[in-house]
């Protein structure tokens, strides 16, 4: 009777079921000689292979035959013979092939067989047909190279036994494996350098030989001579002198490291990463002995390309620096290194849900791992789980036996954690989908230790059998006055119920009990984020309950002391709330009502506790400041013109009167705006800013007599229609640059068309701009941006990210600030494409680059990036004839600006640039919004009914960045007057007229410089 697995192999591959494949695989994996076959390869052989058995003396194929099959020996043996004459009588035995050997790969090239193969005894084989073998080979080149027995390689080795060959191969493999276990941090991470970095290396070497030939020379150290090498610290000095783009020595180290990790520059002994020390390095051309002296023409070309080469290095430098730190052994990482790694981990999607402590622990154990070749197998289904991987660069395929590729994982994703958590075999095979993939790796022992440490340092408080507060115990060292070190623990809140966290805060952070640790942000973070989990009404109610609670245990004196301390904690909490939150605190009627009640209670208690009189005065000052800001009987409600809000066509008088010192927009402020019908007639409405869409529809519908089932929508300049939900509010400030509000019956929505005025200006203002000083433009741009920025309250970022409808709050100030960024960006593009004169267009391009430089100098990063993005818009960047006429100095300036805008590695270059600035700063607000959105979407707000306060810490960190940027007053000296007076420049900046339709901008660009055929 035929064995079941053989019967399965006799079927055509297309007819084999998943059960058949399982039966075949179960048999083949138990054949000892086949253990060297990779499981993934063996699984595919189960699909494509056929079973064949041959008696002794059967010729499988002859020397010179054209092959049709590839074979793997299951049992038995085969004799391999070779005849130089082609006659069998002259044949010489080369070797004997035993179980586990594979041969016949000549079918890939259709070359004749190199030898004759004859069975020596009863032999079992797996046979794979040519067409199927080619598929196997394409999919598994690396896996198959180690199992071949090429018959042509056996020619001339008649006296060498196959076992000797195998032992040599095994020995080489073993040695290689041992070396792989200790990765060399100085080794390149790519198989071959990229063409771009080879060119950069050539430029730097040529310029060095031209400008500083003394730097590349033979050097002696410890009686040994090193040819054509440079000193690391001198290389850093030289690079910093070549460009203003290189500000710090660490930055230059990262740039040289970028060349070293691709093998363009090497350490003379291949033992060190790039270091700012007296270590010797040389270019690969000199290391290989093929470096030549550059020609005069080569020197001239490389001189011109030097700044471009430095710009390229500036882009890769931060990433190279990060990889250099990650490739250090964990015990060699400095506290500064760990902080850099931790900052990187904050922006990795797969780690966003982890606590701060876990991320800091990971920073000390993460290992960098790179693989240069597509198709490399990281691990196989069924392997023991030894590591957890996070993808830094590249992508991998997830392959499950019997299903094939089930998904592809990309940058920021992770895999391999499940096998470590469950201590189970790998559930899938991971194969690189592209070349040069980079990973962060956490090994099993470190992973388990971190989990154990986290659990050991987690304190859970329970009430009625339920967790109500989760604390993280963090060891800290404090230096005493006598110089000794005192170790103790501080506790950070990880999660809890809102009421319990408030109770913990009052007990541990108020009335002088606040922990003396500069990094303790619990109170500030609670107050900055409480609107998410504990609205003001609920917080005020809880504070009232706490204030009036009574102590029942202890002596009369102990109870009196406790009650005084407790009441003072409440008052100090309220004072801190007012100090941290500012105007929003006093603008909230619920909060002010609570403060009034609290003042009355404190006044009553001050008779028993006289010390409360100091706190009473502080509380009364809050109410007095509120009273002084309230409108008097003779004043009217504040009115805001929609044209003023949207920076359109406001009169000069209005502008100077109302906008020169802009005030924050509140929900109660009234706004006058237009709502259009399909026939472009309109009605003007005057409503509060916090009016809902449903209320706008009701008012507009009544005035225009439009009937029922009405919708309010925005019609953009390109014709797109955006319908607002009836619960939306504050929609007037959320319109696009040239968007308009329309009201229409739902069935007529398709009839809405843009107004002619939405097309934007028909002509540019380049003539007017020529008369304005670039520095003056930058000054008034900074002034307007600053006014808009300081009007934005931190809560508006929360409302925007979490959803305005959840809070029923407006975000008008944030909307206007973000809007001005877009307005500035499209202003640059509009002016460029509306300037028909070529020479004037070049002058305008120069002016915008200079304007960007002044904005950067003034630390107006928001407008700086808006201008750079405007110049990078396809409608401007494609104007090649204009850019060609731009002086090289300005081309280099713009190239430097583009590096700051580079979005790679989560805008790392921008973050490093801003980290060096001191306030006042106007930050790139879209990126701050992106950070908050990343935090919100990557972390749950609640875990098992407890508030995830780790998320609140991260949200508050972004809000603190906003507070830091405006922690100092803006004090800029006004530039000298030019032909145009200051009011004219100020008015111009606040009333920019733009085209925001990208199709129109691109069309105008093509009219200026038609596409070359």
PDB file of C-alpha atoms in Angstrom, residues 337-460:
ATOM      1  CA  UNK A 337      22.418  59.333  24.292  1.00  0.00           C
ATOM      2  CA  UNK A 338      19.530  57.820  26.238  1.00  0.00           C
ATOM      3  CA  UNK A 339      17.637  61.122  26.144  1.00  0.00           C
ATOM      4  CA  UNK A 340      18.060  61.330  22.348  1.00  0.00           C
ATOM      5  CA  UNK A 341      16.776  57.761  21.940  1.00  0.00           C
ATOM      6  CA  UNK A 342      13.845  58.473  24.267  1.00  0.00           C
ATOM      7  CA  UNK A 343      12.874  61.555  22.231  1.00  0.00           C
ATOM      8  CA  UNK A 344      12.906  59.384  19.110  1.00  0.00           C
ATOM      9  CA  UNK A 345      10.697  56.743  20.750  1.00  0.00           C
ATOM     10  CA  UNK A 346       8.035  59.361  21.508  1.00  0.00           C
ATOM     11  CA  UNK A 347       7.255  59.571  17.789  1.00  0.00           C
ATOM     12  CA  UNK A 348       7.163  55.857  16.938  1.00  0.00           C
ATOM     13  CA  UNK A 349       3.624  54.633  16.325  1.00  0.00           C
ATOM     14  CA  UNK A 350       4.153  51.150  17.758  1.00  0.00           C
ATOM     15  CA  UNK A 351       5.330  52.568  21.101  1.00  0.00           C
ATOM     16  CA  UNK A 352       2.814  55.373  21.526  1.00  0.00           C
ATOM     17  CA  UNK A 353       0.719  53.424  24.070  1.00  0.00           C
ATOM     18  CA  UNK A 354       3.634  52.629  26.395  1.00  0.00           C
ATOM     19  CA  UNK A 355       4.261  54.511  29.613  1.00  0.00           C
ATOM     20  CA  UNK A 356       7.086  57.006  30.002  1.00  0.00           C
ATOM     21  CA  UNK A 357       8.976  54.603  32.279  1.00  0.00           C
ATOM     22  CA  UNK A 358       8.802  51.770  29.756  1.00  0.00           C
ATOM     23  CA  UNK A 359      10.027  54.044  26.950  1.00  0.00           C
ATOM     24  CA  UNK A 360      12.979  55.146  29.075  1.00  0.00           C
ATOM     25  CA  UNK A 361      13.791  51.523  29.899  1.00  0.00           C
ATOM     26  CA  UNK A 362      13.615  50.621  26.210  1.00  0.00           C
ATOM     27  CA  UNK A 363      16.042  53.443  25.374  1.00  0.00           C
ATOM     28  CA  UNK A 364      18.739  51.647  27.339  1.00  0.00           C
ATOM     29  CA  UNK A 365      18.310  48.226  25.698  1.00  0.00           C
ATOM     30  CA  UNK A 366      17.213  48.834  22.089  1.00  0.00           C
ATOM     31  CA  UNK A 367      19.586  47.476  19.466  1.00  0.00           C
ATOM     32  CA  UNK A 368      19.885  48.714  15.885  1.00  0.00           C
ATOM     33  CA  UNK A 369      19.740  46.010  13.218  1.00  0.00           C
ATOM     34  CA  UNK A 370      19.985  46.478   9.449  1.00  0.00           C
ATOM     35  CA  UNK A 371      19.691  44.117   6.497  1.00  0.00           C
ATOM     36  CA  UNK A 372      20.829  45.197   3.027  1.00  0.00           C
ATOM     37  CA  UNK A 373      19.052  42.644   0.812  1.00  0.00           C
ATOM     38  CA  UNK A 374      15.409  42.224  -0.150  1.00  0.00           C
ATOM     39  CA  UNK A 375      14.211  38.672   0.510  1.00  0.00           C
ATOM     40  CA  UNK A 376      16.218  38.201   3.720  1.00  0.00           C
ATOM     41  CA  UNK A 377      14.273  36.096   6.235  1.00  0.00           C
ATOM     42  CA  UNK A 378      14.322  37.600   9.736  1.00  0.00           C
ATOM     43  CA  UNK A 379      12.696  34.574  11.329  1.00  0.00           C
ATOM     44  CA  UNK A 380      10.476  31.663  10.359  1.00  0.00           C
ATOM     45  CA  UNK A 381       7.113  30.408  11.417  1.00  0.00           C
ATOM     46  CA  UNK A 382       7.668  27.913  14.226  1.00  0.00           C
ATOM     47  CA  UNK A 383      11.009  29.405  15.371  1.00  0.00           C
ATOM     48  CA  UNK A 384      11.552  30.259  19.012  1.00  0.00           C
ATOM     49  CA  UNK A 385      10.702  33.901  19.750  1.00  0.00           C
ATOM     50  CA  UNK A 386      13.922  35.680  20.718  1.00  0.00           C
ATOM     51  CA  UNK A 387      13.312  39.355  19.838  1.00  0.00           C
ATOM     52  CA  UNK A 388      10.714  42.060  19.301  1.00  0.00           C
ATOM     53  CA  UNK A 389      11.231  44.244  16.220  1.00  0.00           C
ATOM     54  CA  UNK A 390      10.142  47.790  15.305  1.00  0.00           C
ATOM     55  CA  UNK A 391      10.572  48.954  11.711  1.00  0.00           C
ATOM     56  CA  UNK A 392      12.615  52.154  11.438  1.00  0.00           C
ATOM     57  CA  UNK A 393      12.947  52.090   7.647  1.00  0.00           C
ATOM     58  CA  UNK A 394      11.644  49.814   4.908  1.00  0.00           C
ATOM     59  CA  UNK A 395       8.930  47.164   4.930  1.00  0.00           C
ATOM     60  CA  UNK A 396       8.488  43.412   5.500  1.00  0.00           C
ATOM     61  CA  UNK A 397       6.058  40.751   4.331  1.00  0.00           C
ATOM     62  CA  UNK A 398       4.273  38.560   6.861  1.00  0.00           C
ATOM     63  CA  UNK A 399       3.992  35.023   5.467  1.00  0.00           C
ATOM     64  CA  UNK A 400       1.906  32.232   7.010  1.00  0.00           C
ATOM     65  CA  UNK A 401       2.276  28.666   5.821  1.00  0.00           C
ATOM     66  CA  UNK A 402      -0.613  27.652   3.589  1.00  0.00           C
ATOM     67  CA  UNK A 403      -1.804  31.266   3.177  1.00  0.00           C
ATOM     68  CA  UNK A 404       1.187  33.033   1.655  1.00  0.00           C
ATOM     69  CA  UNK A 405       1.673  36.776   2.254  1.00  0.00           C
ATOM     70  CA  UNK A 406      -1.071  37.905   4.634  1.00  0.00           C
ATOM     71  CA  UNK A 407       0.042  41.541   5.075  1.00  0.00           C
ATOM     72  CA  UNK A 408       2.884  44.023   4.688  1.00  0.00           C
ATOM     73  CA  UNK A 409       4.279  46.005   7.642  1.00  0.00           C
ATOM     74  CA  UNK A 410       5.840  49.423   7.118  1.00  0.00           C
ATOM     75  CA  UNK A 411       7.843  52.085   8.962  1.00  0.00           C
ATOM     76  CA  UNK A 412       6.585  52.527  12.525  1.00  0.00           C
ATOM     77  CA  UNK A 413       4.981  49.059  12.732  1.00  0.00           C
ATOM     78  CA  UNK A 414       6.215  46.310  15.047  1.00  0.00           C
ATOM     79  CA  UNK A 415       6.195  42.507  15.039  1.00  0.00           C
ATOM     80  CA  UNK A 416       7.411  39.569  17.085  1.00  0.00           C
ATOM     81  CA  UNK A 417       6.080  40.704  20.469  1.00  0.00           C
ATOM     82  CA  UNK A 418       3.339  38.077  20.718  1.00  0.00           C
ATOM     83  CA  UNK A 419       5.786  35.173  20.787  1.00  0.00           C
ATOM     84  CA  UNK A 420       7.700  36.830  23.655  1.00  0.00           C
ATOM     85  CA  UNK A 421       4.587  37.656  25.696  1.00  0.00           C
ATOM     86  CA  UNK A 422       3.111  34.173  25.324  1.00  0.00           C
ATOM     87  CA  UNK A 423       6.466  32.354  25.216  1.00  0.00           C
ATOM     88  CA  UNK A 424       5.195  30.621  22.054  1.00  0.00           C
ATOM     89  CA  UNK A 425       6.760  29.794  18.661  1.00  0.00           C
ATOM     90  CA  UNK A 426       6.676  32.386  15.909  1.00  0.00           C
ATOM     91  CA  UNK A 427       3.220  32.523  14.288  1.00  0.00           C
ATOM     92  CA  UNK A 428       4.515  33.699  10.898  1.00  0.00           C
ATOM     93  CA  UNK A 429       7.595  34.106   8.735  1.00  0.00           C
ATOM     94  CA  UNK A 430       8.984  37.628   8.232  1.00  0.00           C
ATOM     95  CA  UNK A 431      10.711  38.442   4.925  1.00  0.00           C
ATOM     96  CA  UNK A 432      12.210  41.783   3.845  1.00  0.00           C
ATOM     97  CA  UNK A 433      10.216  43.380   1.040  1.00  0.00           C
ATOM     98  CA  UNK A 434      12.933  45.858   0.014  1.00  0.00           C
ATOM     99  CA  UNK A 435      16.649  46.541   0.293  1.00  0.00           C
ATOM    100  CA  UNK A 436      18.268  48.372   3.212  1.00  0.00           C
ATOM    101  CA  UNK A 437      15.690  47.790   5.943  1.00  0.00           C
ATOM    102  CA  UNK A 438      16.445  49.137   9.421  1.00  0.00           C
ATOM    103  CA  UNK A 439      14.988  47.837  12.681  1.00  0.00           C
ATOM    104  CA  UNK A 440      15.003  48.500  16.406  1.00  0.00           C
ATOM    105  CA  UNK A 441      15.287  45.210  18.274  1.00  0.00           C
ATOM    106  CA  UNK A 442      14.486  44.308  21.875  1.00  0.00           C
ATOM    107  CA  UNK A 443      15.808  40.917  22.919  1.00  0.00           C
ATOM    108  CA  UNK A 444      13.777  38.490  25.013  1.00  0.00           C
ATOM    109  CA  UNK A 445      15.694  38.808  28.285  1.00  0.00           C
ATOM    110  CA  UNK A 446      15.520  42.620  28.215  1.00  0.00           C
ATOM    111  CA  UNK A 447      11.841  42.504  27.226  1.00  0.00           C
ATOM    112  CA  UNK A 448      10.950  40.228  30.155  1.00  0.00           C
ATOM    113  CA  UNK A 449      13.045  42.243  32.603  1.00  0.00           C
ATOM    114  CA  UNK A 450      11.278  45.478  31.629  1.00  0.00           C
ATOM    115  CA  UNK A 451       7.881  43.816  32.092  1.00  0.00           C
ATOM    116  CA  UNK A 452       8.937  42.535  35.512  1.00  0.00           C
ATOM    117  CA  UNK A 453      10.301  45.938  36.560  1.00  0.00           C
ATOM    118  CA  UNK A 454       7.166  47.732  35.424  1.00  0.00           C
ATOM    119  CA  UNK A 455       4.947  45.393  37.405  1.00  0.00           C
ATOM    120  CA  UNK A 456       7.202  45.638  40.460  1.00  0.00           C
ATOM    121  CA  UNK A 457       7.114  49.446  40.339  1.00  0.00           C
ATOM    122  CA  UNK A 458       3.360  49.740  39.808  1.00  0.00           C
ATOM    123  CA  UNK A 459       1.201  50.535  42.836  1.00  0.00           C
ATOM    124  CA  UNK A 460      -2.562  49.977  42.546  1.00  0.00           C
TER     125      UNK A 460
END
